[in-house]
Amino acid sequence: MIKVENVKKAFGHTTVLDGVDLTIAPGEVVSILGSSGSGKSTLIRCINGLEKLNSGRIMVDEFDVGKPRELAEARKRSGTVFQLFNLYPHMTVLGNITLAPIEVLKKPRAEAEATARALLKSVGLGSRADAYPAQLSGGQRQRVGICRALAMQPRYLLLDEVTSALDPEMTAEVLAILAKLAQDGTTMLFVTHEVEFARQISDRIVFLDNGRLLVDLPTKEFFAAEGGMARPRVAQFLSKMRKE
Ligand SMILES: Nc1ncnc2c1ncn2[C@@H]1O[C@H](COP(=O)(O)OP(=O)(O)OP(=O)(O)O)[C@@H](O)[C@H]1O
Ligand SMILES: [Mg+2]
């Protein structure tokens, strides 16, 4: 389970996360919605131990992300794919995917490569193992990014707007992969502006507003009540997203 407990995070005098509580159980798909600047990426970066908390605690299974000795174990459990493609440009697709399994998990190269090839095949890139990132489209690169995260066999997959830099066709390609992962029972924390897609794949929707977690509801209830108690703010957000 991922447990975010009363997390506060500020940059200088700006509070970016203001007492966030969130629990994600194995098998759940949880989408985080919220306006630009509401703190979504910061929350993902905190779960990854990339940001130091001002207060509160984040546990990934039994490991405390804030404790330097436990961070590596916590990170092994959560694979992350970011907004921007961050593949190593000087390595092939296969090299990018097998690097961490070989270096961190100490997997034999042959085994790591076999896993990588199977993952690539599952996202429709079976023939591109030897290509370099620059030779791929944005959608293909992002699919490789997903394979790279999955190659570490994480218990949790954290996705931060993985389709925001893609055109609609490439977005559809990547979302299809994510829908399949959700169906297969992958635990996912999914930051997105794709409201309709979030509605289709999520068990729960959380809504961040100015660093506060205003809403945490089962997907059906979230959309039926447009945010329940936080209805005015959520309705405003949803109507803006639908116009875009
Ligand atoms: N390293 C940093 N230093 C200072 N301020 C930061 C830093 N990172 C984020 N912020 C600020 O924190 C706030 C939340 O940023 P964050 O990137 O988490 O928002 P977001 O919800 O992911 O937005 P978007 O939808 O645009 O990706 C913003 O006001 C941002 O300017
Ligand atoms: Mg962001």
PDB file of C-alpha atoms and ligand atoms in Angstrom:
ATOM      1  CA  MET A   1       0.000   0.000   0.000  1.00  0.00           C
ATOM      2  CA  ILE A   2       1.108   3.572  -0.644  1.00  0.00           C
ATOM      3  CA  LYS A   3       0.244   5.826   2.293  1.00  0.00           C
ATOM      4  CA  VAL A   4       0.611   9.575   2.102  1.00  0.00           C
ATOM      5  CA  GLU A   5       0.046  11.022   5.563  1.00  0.00           C
ATOM      6  CA  ASN A   6      -0.556  14.709   6.229  1.00  0.00           C
ATOM      7  CA  VAL A   7       2.157  15.735   3.792  1.00  0.00           C
ATOM      8  CA  LYS A   8       3.233  19.345   3.617  1.00  0.00           C
ATOM      9  CA  LYS A   9       5.639  20.646   1.065  1.00  0.00           C
ATOM     10  CA  ALA A  10       6.664  24.231   0.420  1.00  0.00           C
ATOM     11  CA  PHE A  11       9.097  25.827  -1.970  1.00  0.00           C
ATOM     12  CA  GLY A  12      10.347  28.898  -0.130  1.00  0.00           C
ATOM     13  CA  HIS A  13       7.245  30.679   1.140  1.00  0.00           C
ATOM     14  CA  THR A  14       4.915  28.940  -1.331  1.00  0.00           C
ATOM     15  CA  THR A  15       2.993  26.010   0.112  1.00  0.00           C
ATOM     16  CA  VAL A  16       2.509  23.476  -2.672  1.00  0.00           C
ATOM     17  CA  LEU A  17       1.116  20.499  -0.725  1.00  0.00           C
ATOM     18  CA  ASP A  18      -0.949  21.427   2.296  1.00  0.00           C
ATOM     19  CA  GLY A  19      -1.717  18.415   4.463  1.00  0.00           C
ATOM     20  CA  VAL A  20      -2.329  15.754   1.826  1.00  0.00           C
ATOM     21  CA  ASP A  21      -3.625  12.321   2.907  1.00  0.00           C
ATOM     22  CA  LEU A  22      -3.965   9.566   0.328  1.00  0.00           C
ATOM     23  CA  THR A  23      -3.942   5.779   0.396  1.00  0.00           C
ATOM     24  CA  ILE A  24      -3.572   3.538  -2.629  1.00  0.00           C
ATOM     25  CA  ALA A  25      -4.206  -0.151  -2.108  1.00  0.00           C
ATOM     26  CA  PRO A  26      -2.779  -2.901  -4.317  1.00  0.00           C
ATOM     27  CA  GLY A  27      -4.860  -3.331  -7.482  1.00  0.00           C
ATOM     28  CA  GLU A  28      -6.389   0.135  -7.358  1.00  0.00           C
ATOM     29  CA  VAL A  29      -6.282   2.661 -10.182  1.00  0.00           C
ATOM     30  CA  VAL A  30      -6.447   6.176  -8.788  1.00  0.00           C
ATOM     31  CA  SER A  31      -6.454   9.282 -10.957  1.00  0.00           C
ATOM     32  CA  ILE A  32      -5.332  12.674  -9.730  1.00  0.00           C
ATOM     33  CA  LEU A  33      -7.100  15.587 -11.353  1.00  0.00           C
ATOM     34  CA  GLY A  34      -6.525  19.267 -10.737  1.00  0.00           C
ATOM     35  CA  SER A  35      -5.627  22.530 -12.400  1.00  0.00           C
ATOM     36  CA  SER A  36      -2.131  23.391 -13.508  1.00  0.00           C
ATOM     37  CA  GLY A  37      -0.021  24.281 -10.475  1.00  0.00           C
ATOM     38  CA  SER A  38      -2.278  22.444  -7.998  1.00  0.00           C
ATOM     39  CA  GLY A  39       0.614  20.207  -6.890  1.00  0.00           C
ATOM     40  CA  LYS A  40       0.031  16.968  -8.826  1.00  0.00           C
ATOM     41  CA  SER A  41       3.601  16.514 -10.078  1.00  0.00           C
ATOM     42  CA  THR A  42       5.013  17.564  -6.730  1.00  0.00           C
ATOM     43  CA  LEU A  43       2.968  14.837  -5.039  1.00  0.00           C
ATOM     44  CA  ILE A  44       4.332  12.211  -7.464  1.00  0.00           C
ATOM     45  CA  ARG A  45       7.868  13.513  -6.912  1.00  0.00           C
ATOM     46  CA  CYS A  46       7.372  13.298  -3.148  1.00  0.00           C
ATOM     47  CA  ILE A  47       6.190   9.674  -3.394  1.00  0.00           C
ATOM     48  CA  ASN A  48       9.362   9.000  -5.364  1.00  0.00           C
ATOM     49  CA  GLY A  49      11.546  10.645  -2.751  1.00  0.00           C
ATOM     50  CA  LEU A  50      12.661  13.300  -5.215  1.00  0.00           C
ATOM     51  CA  GLU A  51      11.472  16.069  -2.895  1.00  0.00           C
ATOM     52  CA  LYS A  52      12.075  16.421   0.823  1.00  0.00           C
ATOM     53  CA  LEU A  53       8.863  16.849   2.824  1.00  0.00           C
ATOM     54  CA  ASN A  54       8.402  19.739   5.236  1.00  0.00           C
ATOM     55  CA  SER A  55       6.257  17.471   7.384  1.00  0.00           C
ATOM     56  CA  GLY A  56       4.165  14.324   7.191  1.00  0.00           C
ATOM     57  CA  ARG A  57       5.189  10.896   6.027  1.00  0.00           C
ATOM     58  CA  ILE A  58       4.998   8.735   2.910  1.00  0.00           C
ATOM     59  CA  MET A  59       5.151   4.956   3.170  1.00  0.00           C
ATOM     60  CA  VAL A  60       5.504   2.620   0.197  1.00  0.00           C
ATOM     61  CA  ASP A  61       4.615  -0.760   1.666  1.00  0.00           C
ATOM     62  CA  GLU A  62       6.660  -0.914   4.855  1.00  0.00           C
ATOM     63  CA  PHE A  63       9.304   1.547   3.649  1.00  0.00           C
ATOM     64  CA  ASP A  64       9.444   5.190   4.678  1.00  0.00           C
ATOM     65  CA  VAL A  65      10.423   7.333   1.687  1.00  0.00           C
ATOM     66  CA  GLY A  66      11.775  10.006   4.051  1.00  0.00           C
ATOM     67  CA  LYS A  67      14.364   7.658   5.571  1.00  0.00           C
ATOM     68  CA  PRO A  68      17.502   7.540   3.430  1.00  0.00           C
ATOM     69  CA  ARG A  69      18.054   3.876   4.271  1.00  0.00           C
ATOM     70  CA  GLU A  70      14.561   2.881   3.164  1.00  0.00           C
ATOM     71  CA  LEU A  71      14.284   5.060   0.076  1.00  0.00           C
ATOM     72  CA  ALA A  72      15.981   2.630  -2.306  1.00  0.00           C
ATOM     73  CA  GLU A  73      13.562  -0.159  -1.337  1.00  0.00           C
ATOM     74  CA  ALA A  74      10.600   2.198  -1.646  1.00  0.00           C
ATOM     75  CA  ARG A  75      11.768   3.274  -5.097  1.00  0.00           C
ATOM     76  CA  LYS A  76      12.128  -0.303  -6.305  1.00  0.00           C
ATOM     77  CA  ARG A  77       8.434  -0.755  -5.618  1.00  0.00           C
ATOM     78  CA  SER A  78       7.200   2.270  -7.514  1.00  0.00           C
ATOM     79  CA  GLY A  79       7.954   2.695 -11.190  1.00  0.00           C
ATOM     80  CA  THR A  80       7.484   6.193 -12.535  1.00  0.00           C
ATOM     81  CA  VAL A  81       6.849   7.575 -15.994  1.00  0.00           C
ATOM     82  CA  PHE A  82       7.091  11.344 -16.290  1.00  0.00           C
ATOM     83  CA  GLN A  83       5.496  14.055 -18.375  1.00  0.00           C
ATOM     84  CA  LEU A  84       8.565  14.431 -20.568  1.00  0.00           C
ATOM     85  CA  PHE A  85      10.287  11.527 -22.225  1.00  0.00           C
ATOM     86  CA  ASN A  86      13.477  10.947 -20.303  1.00  0.00           C
ATOM     87  CA  LEU A  87      15.100   8.087 -22.144  1.00  0.00           C
ATOM     88  CA  TYR A  88      18.893   8.017 -22.435  1.00  0.00           C
ATOM     89  CA  PRO A  89      19.566   9.271 -25.975  1.00  0.00           C
ATOM     90  CA  HIS A  90      22.852   7.392 -26.383  1.00  0.00           C
ATOM     91  CA  MET A  91      21.335   4.003 -25.558  1.00  0.00           C
ATOM     92  CA  THR A  92      19.100   1.833 -27.685  1.00  0.00           C
ATOM     93  CA  VAL A  93      15.548   1.068 -26.677  1.00  0.00           C
ATOM     94  CA  LEU A  94      16.719  -2.301 -25.343  1.00  0.00           C
ATOM     95  CA  GLY A  95      19.595  -0.654 -23.472  1.00  0.00           C
ATOM     96  CA  ASN A  96      17.240   1.856 -21.864  1.00  0.00           C
ATOM     97  CA  ILE A  97      14.856  -0.829 -20.655  1.00  0.00           C
ATOM     98  CA  THR A  98      17.482  -3.291 -19.387  1.00  0.00           C
ATOM     99  CA  LEU A  99      19.782  -0.798 -17.630  1.00  0.00           C
ATOM    100  CA  ALA A 100      18.087  -0.710 -14.222  1.00  0.00           C
ATOM    101  CA  PRO A 101      17.117  -4.416 -14.089  1.00  0.00           C
ATOM    102  CA  ILE A 102      20.792  -5.310 -14.714  1.00  0.00           C
ATOM    103  CA  GLU A 103      22.367  -2.621 -12.519  1.00  0.00           C
ATOM    104  CA  VAL A 104      19.857  -2.430  -9.684  1.00  0.00           C
ATOM    105  CA  LEU A 105      18.080  -5.797  -9.618  1.00  0.00           C
ATOM    106  CA  LYS A 106      21.281  -7.603 -10.727  1.00  0.00           C
ATOM    107  CA  LYS A 107      19.402  -9.593 -13.330  1.00  0.00           C
ATOM    108  CA  PRO A 108      21.454 -11.595 -15.824  1.00  0.00           C
ATOM    109  CA  ARG A 109      21.609  -9.706 -19.132  1.00  0.00           C
ATOM    110  CA  ALA A 110      19.906 -12.467 -21.136  1.00  0.00           C
ATOM    111  CA  GLU A 111      16.968 -12.573 -18.751  1.00  0.00           C
ATOM    112  CA  ALA A 112      16.644  -8.768 -18.668  1.00  0.00           C
ATOM    113  CA  GLU A 113      16.699  -8.635 -22.467  1.00  0.00           C
ATOM    114  CA  ALA A 114      14.105 -11.378 -22.813  1.00  0.00           C
ATOM    115  CA  THR A 115      11.793  -9.494 -20.430  1.00  0.00           C
ATOM    116  CA  ALA A 116      12.407  -6.230 -22.281  1.00  0.00           C
ATOM    117  CA  ARG A 117      11.607  -7.798 -25.643  1.00  0.00           C
ATOM    118  CA  ALA A 118       8.393  -9.285 -24.299  1.00  0.00           C
ATOM    119  CA  LEU A 119       7.368  -5.902 -22.877  1.00  0.00           C
ATOM    120  CA  LEU A 120       8.156  -4.160 -26.163  1.00  0.00           C
ATOM    121  CA  LYS A 121       6.081  -6.706 -28.016  1.00  0.00           C
ATOM    122  CA  SER A 122       3.155  -6.085 -25.658  1.00  0.00           C
ATOM    123  CA  VAL A 123       3.155  -2.374 -26.521  1.00  0.00           C
ATOM    124  CA  GLY A 124       3.487  -2.969 -30.260  1.00  0.00           C
ATOM    125  CA  LEU A 125       7.198  -2.149 -30.488  1.00  0.00           C
ATOM    126  CA  GLY A 126       8.615  -5.641 -30.882  1.00  0.00           C
ATOM    127  CA  SER A 127      10.668  -4.643 -33.908  1.00  0.00           C
ATOM    128  CA  ARG A 128      12.200  -1.469 -32.429  1.00  0.00           C
ATOM    129  CA  ALA A 129      14.476  -2.889 -29.728  1.00  0.00           C
ATOM    130  CA  ASP A 130      17.627  -1.707 -31.490  1.00  0.00           C
ATOM    131  CA  ALA A 131      16.404   1.773 -32.391  1.00  0.00           C
ATOM    132  CA  TYR A 132      17.655   4.888 -30.605  1.00  0.00           C
ATOM    133  CA  PRO A 133      15.112   7.212 -28.929  1.00  0.00           C
ATOM    134  CA  ALA A 134      15.671   9.918 -31.565  1.00  0.00           C
ATOM    135  CA  GLN A 135      14.467   7.478 -34.213  1.00  0.00           C
ATOM    136  CA  LEU A 136      11.096   7.028 -32.515  1.00  0.00           C
ATOM    137  CA  SER A 137       7.938   9.106 -32.458  1.00  0.00           C
ATOM    138  CA  GLY A 138       6.838  10.733 -29.211  1.00  0.00           C
ATOM    139  CA  GLY A 139       4.175   8.086 -28.651  1.00  0.00           C
ATOM    140  CA  GLN A 140       6.667   5.302 -29.254  1.00  0.00           C
ATOM    141  CA  ARG A 141       9.138   6.895 -26.845  1.00  0.00           C
ATOM    142  CA  GLN A 142       6.507   7.172 -24.174  1.00  0.00           C
ATOM    143  CA  ARG A 143       5.580   3.502 -24.688  1.00  0.00           C
ATOM    144  CA  VAL A 144       9.269   2.644 -24.211  1.00  0.00           C
ATOM    145  CA  GLY A 145       9.186   4.762 -21.031  1.00  0.00           C
ATOM    146  CA  ILE A 146       6.304   2.635 -19.766  1.00  0.00           C
ATOM    147  CA  CYS A 147       8.226  -0.571 -20.619  1.00  0.00           C
ATOM    148  CA  ARG A 148      11.258   0.772 -18.791  1.00  0.00           C
ATOM    149  CA  ALA A 149       9.203   1.342 -15.665  1.00  0.00           C
ATOM    150  CA  LEU A 150       7.503  -2.071 -15.943  1.00  0.00           C
ATOM    151  CA  ALA A 151      10.838  -3.864 -16.429  1.00  0.00           C
ATOM    152  CA  MET A 152      11.561  -3.172 -12.764  1.00  0.00           C
ATOM    153  CA  GLN A 153       8.422  -5.148 -11.881  1.00  0.00           C
ATOM    154  CA  PRO A 154       7.131  -2.360  -9.644  1.00  0.00           C
ATOM    155  CA  ARG A 155       4.200  -2.978  -7.352  1.00  0.00           C
ATOM    156  CA  TYR A 156       2.971   0.524  -8.135  1.00  0.00           C
ATOM    157  CA  LEU A 157       3.072   2.487 -11.347  1.00  0.00           C
ATOM    158  CA  LEU A 158       3.097   6.283 -11.070  1.00  0.00           C
ATOM    159  CA  LEU A 159       2.249   8.162 -14.245  1.00  0.00           C
ATOM    160  CA  ASP A 160       2.546  11.920 -14.585  1.00  0.00           C
ATOM    161  CA  GLU A 161       0.750  13.215 -17.657  1.00  0.00           C
ATOM    162  CA  VAL A 162       2.381  10.665 -19.879  1.00  0.00           C
ATOM    163  CA  THR A 163       0.297  11.791 -22.850  1.00  0.00           C
ATOM    164  CA  SER A 164       0.452  15.569 -22.465  1.00  0.00           C
ATOM    165  CA  ALA A 165       3.159  16.038 -25.093  1.00  0.00           C
ATOM    166  CA  LEU A 166       1.478  13.769 -27.637  1.00  0.00           C
ATOM    167  CA  ASP A 167      -0.914  14.375 -30.499  1.00  0.00           C
ATOM    168  CA  PRO A 168      -4.374  12.761 -30.283  1.00  0.00           C
ATOM    169  CA  GLU A 169      -3.419   9.682 -32.278  1.00  0.00           C
ATOM    170  CA  MET A 170      -0.317   8.984 -30.200  1.00  0.00           C
ATOM    171  CA  THR A 171      -2.264   9.745 -27.040  1.00  0.00           C
ATOM    172  CA  ALA A 172      -4.763   7.062 -27.992  1.00  0.00           C
ATOM    173  CA  GLU A 173      -1.920   4.546 -28.521  1.00  0.00           C
ATOM    174  CA  VAL A 174      -0.492   5.183 -25.075  1.00  0.00           C
ATOM    175  CA  LEU A 175      -3.866   5.258 -23.317  1.00  0.00           C
ATOM    176  CA  ALA A 176      -4.710   1.883 -24.863  1.00  0.00           C
ATOM    177  CA  ILE A 177      -1.586   0.433 -23.220  1.00  0.00           C
ATOM    178  CA  LEU A 178      -2.539   1.951 -19.868  1.00  0.00           C
ATOM    179  CA  ALA A 179      -6.098   0.660 -20.112  1.00  0.00           C
ATOM    180  CA  LYS A 180      -4.702  -2.820 -20.658  1.00  0.00           C
ATOM    181  CA  LEU A 181      -2.400  -2.503 -17.645  1.00  0.00           C
ATOM    182  CA  ALA A 182      -5.331  -1.335 -15.523  1.00  0.00           C
ATOM    183  CA  GLN A 183      -7.368  -4.315 -16.685  1.00  0.00           C
ATOM    184  CA  ASP A 184      -4.508  -6.654 -15.807  1.00  0.00           C
ATOM    185  CA  GLY A 185      -4.649  -5.391 -12.225  1.00  0.00           C
ATOM    186  CA  THR A 186      -1.628  -3.061 -12.202  1.00  0.00           C
ATOM    187  CA  THR A 187      -1.810  -0.614  -9.316  1.00  0.00           C
ATOM    188  CA  MET A 188      -1.644   2.868 -10.779  1.00  0.00           C
ATOM    189  CA  LEU A 189      -1.540   6.432  -9.604  1.00  0.00           C
ATOM    190  CA  PHE A 190      -2.336   8.412 -12.648  1.00  0.00           C
ATOM    191  CA  VAL A 191      -1.975  12.180 -13.045  1.00  0.00           C
ATOM    192  CA  THR A 192      -3.842  13.301 -16.110  1.00  0.00           C
ATOM    193  CA  HIS A 193      -5.764  15.975 -17.934  1.00  0.00           C
ATOM    194  CA  GLU A 194      -7.638  13.265 -19.825  1.00  0.00           C
ATOM    195  CA  VAL A 195     -10.806  13.432 -17.769  1.00  0.00           C
ATOM    196  CA  GLU A 196     -12.824  10.993 -19.885  1.00  0.00           C
ATOM    197  CA  PHE A 197     -10.049   8.445 -19.830  1.00  0.00           C
ATOM    198  CA  ALA A 198      -9.665   8.815 -16.060  1.00  0.00           C
ATOM    199  CA  ARG A 199     -13.361   8.127 -15.785  1.00  0.00           C
ATOM    200  CA  GLN A 200     -13.032   4.932 -17.808  1.00  0.00           C
ATOM    201  CA  ILE A 201     -10.081   3.342 -16.041  1.00  0.00           C
ATOM    202  CA  SER A 202     -10.083   4.630 -12.452  1.00  0.00           C
ATOM    203  CA  ASP A 203     -11.520   3.117  -9.324  1.00  0.00           C
ATOM    204  CA  ARG A 204     -11.151   6.442  -7.549  1.00  0.00           C
ATOM    205  CA  ILE A 205     -10.650  10.073  -8.426  1.00  0.00           C
ATOM    206  CA  VAL A 206      -8.822  12.524  -6.228  1.00  0.00           C
ATOM    207  CA  PHE A 207      -8.953  16.229  -6.891  1.00  0.00           C
ATOM    208  CA  LEU A 208      -6.139  18.541  -5.840  1.00  0.00           C
ATOM    209  CA  ASP A 209      -6.784  22.232  -5.512  1.00  0.00           C
ATOM    210  CA  ASN A 210      -4.034  24.601  -4.458  1.00  0.00           C
ATOM    211  CA  GLY A 211      -2.142  21.863  -2.653  1.00  0.00           C
ATOM    212  CA  ARG A 212      -5.182  20.549  -0.809  1.00  0.00           C
ATOM    213  CA  LEU A 213      -6.812  17.251  -1.540  1.00  0.00           C
ATOM    214  CA  LEU A 214     -10.390  18.470  -1.840  1.00  0.00           C
ATOM    215  CA  VAL A 215     -12.028  15.270  -3.047  1.00  0.00           C
ATOM    216  CA  ASP A 216     -11.333  11.541  -2.843  1.00  0.00           C
ATOM    217  CA  LEU A 217     -14.288   9.585  -4.182  1.00  0.00           C
ATOM    218  CA  PRO A 218     -15.098   6.422  -6.114  1.00  0.00           C
ATOM    219  CA  THR A 219     -15.148   7.373  -9.810  1.00  0.00           C
ATOM    220  CA  LYS A 220     -18.898   6.980 -10.259  1.00  0.00           C
ATOM    221  CA  GLU A 221     -19.686   9.154  -7.286  1.00  0.00           C
ATOM    222  CA  PHE A 222     -17.136  11.751  -8.318  1.00  0.00           C
ATOM    223  CA  PHE A 223     -18.751  12.272 -11.688  1.00  0.00           C
ATOM    224  CA  ALA A 224     -22.332  11.853 -10.514  1.00  0.00           C
ATOM    225  CA  ALA A 225     -21.912  14.512  -7.836  1.00  0.00           C
ATOM    226  CA  GLU A 226     -19.241  16.487  -9.679  1.00  0.00           C
ATOM    227  CA  GLY A 227     -17.045  16.351  -6.605  1.00  0.00           C
ATOM    228  CA  GLY A 228     -19.653  16.002  -3.849  1.00  0.00           C
ATOM    229  CA  MET A 229     -18.952  18.544  -1.096  1.00  0.00           C
ATOM    230  CA  ALA A 230     -16.477  20.366  -3.340  1.00  0.00           C
ATOM    231  CA  ARG A 231     -18.995  20.604  -6.147  1.00  0.00           C
ATOM    232  CA  PRO A 232     -18.614  24.265  -7.171  1.00  0.00           C
ATOM    233  CA  ARG A 233     -14.845  24.013  -7.602  1.00  0.00           C
ATOM    234  CA  VAL A 234     -14.915  20.604  -9.297  1.00  0.00           C
ATOM    235  CA  ALA A 235     -17.789  21.553 -11.602  1.00  0.00           C
ATOM    236  CA  GLN A 236     -15.840  24.626 -12.677  1.00  0.00           C
ATOM    237  CA  PHE A 237     -12.767  22.494 -13.359  1.00  0.00           C
ATOM    238  CA  LEU A 238     -14.694  19.836 -15.303  1.00  0.00           C
ATOM    239  CA  SER A 239     -16.495  22.346 -17.481  1.00  0.00           C
ATOM    240  CA  LYS A 240     -13.191  24.017 -18.327  1.00  0.00           C
ATOM    241  CA  MET A 241     -11.583  20.657 -19.190  1.00  0.00           C
ATOM    242  CA  ARG A 242     -14.513  19.706 -21.417  1.00  0.00           C
ATOM    243  CA  LYS A 243     -14.204  22.912 -23.402  1.00  0.00           C
ATOM    244  CA  GLU A 244     -10.507  22.373 -24.094  1.00  0.00           C
TER     245      GLU A 244
HETATM  246  N1  LIG B   1      11.349  23.133  -7.714  1.00  0.00           N
HETATM  247  C1  LIG B   1      10.412  24.072  -7.515  1.00  0.00           C
HETATM  248  N2  LIG B   1      10.719  25.284  -6.996  1.00  0.00           N
HETATM  249  C2  LIG B   1       9.788  26.218  -6.772  1.00  0.00           C
HETATM  250  N3  LIG B   1       8.474  26.043  -7.036  1.00  0.00           N
HETATM  251  C3  LIG B   1       8.104  24.885  -7.547  1.00  0.00           C
HETATM  252  C4  LIG B   1       9.032  23.819  -7.823  1.00  0.00           C
HETATM  253  N4  LIG B   1       8.341  22.768  -8.338  1.00  0.00           N
HETATM  254  C5  LIG B   1       7.054  23.150  -8.382  1.00  0.00           C
HETATM  255  N5  LIG B   1       6.896  24.400  -7.916  1.00  0.00           N
HETATM  256  C6  LIG B   1       5.623  25.131  -7.795  1.00  0.00           C
HETATM  257  O1  LIG B   1       4.713  24.297  -7.120  1.00  0.00           O
HETATM  258  C7  LIG B   1       3.396  24.433  -7.638  1.00  0.00           C
HETATM  259  C8  LIG B   1       2.861  23.077  -8.025  1.00  0.00           C
HETATM  260  O2  LIG B   1       3.618  22.573  -9.113  1.00  0.00           O
HETATM  261  P1  LIG B   1       3.325  21.162  -9.761  1.00  0.00           P
HETATM  262  O3  LIG B   1       4.348  20.972 -10.828  1.00  0.00           O
HETATM  263  O4  LIG B   1       3.251  20.144  -8.694  1.00  0.00           O
HETATM  264  O5  LIG B   1       1.883  21.392 -10.387  1.00  0.00           O
HETATM  265  P2  LIG B   1       1.011  20.431 -11.319  1.00  0.00           P
HETATM  266  O6  LIG B   1      -0.292  20.258 -10.623  1.00  0.00           O
HETATM  267  O7  LIG B   1       1.781  19.224 -11.657  1.00  0.00           O
HETATM  268  O8  LIG B   1       0.780  21.349 -12.607  1.00  0.00           O
HETATM  269  P3  LIG B   1       0.685  20.947 -14.178  1.00  0.00           P
HETATM  270  O9  LIG B   1      -0.713  20.471 -14.393  1.00  0.00           O
HETATM  271  O10 LIG B   1       0.947  22.235 -14.878  1.00  0.00           O
HETATM  272  O11 LIG B   1       1.736  19.909 -14.439  1.00  0.00           O
HETATM  273  C9  LIG B   1       3.510  25.433  -8.788  1.00  0.00           C
HETATM  274  O12 LIG B   1       3.105  26.686  -8.317  1.00  0.00           O
HETATM  275  C10 LIG B   1       4.972  25.412  -9.130  1.00  0.00           C
HETATM  276  O13 LIG B   1       5.370  26.652  -9.645  1.00  0.00           O
HETATM  277 MG    MG B   2       2.543  18.478 -13.447  1.00  0.00          MG
END
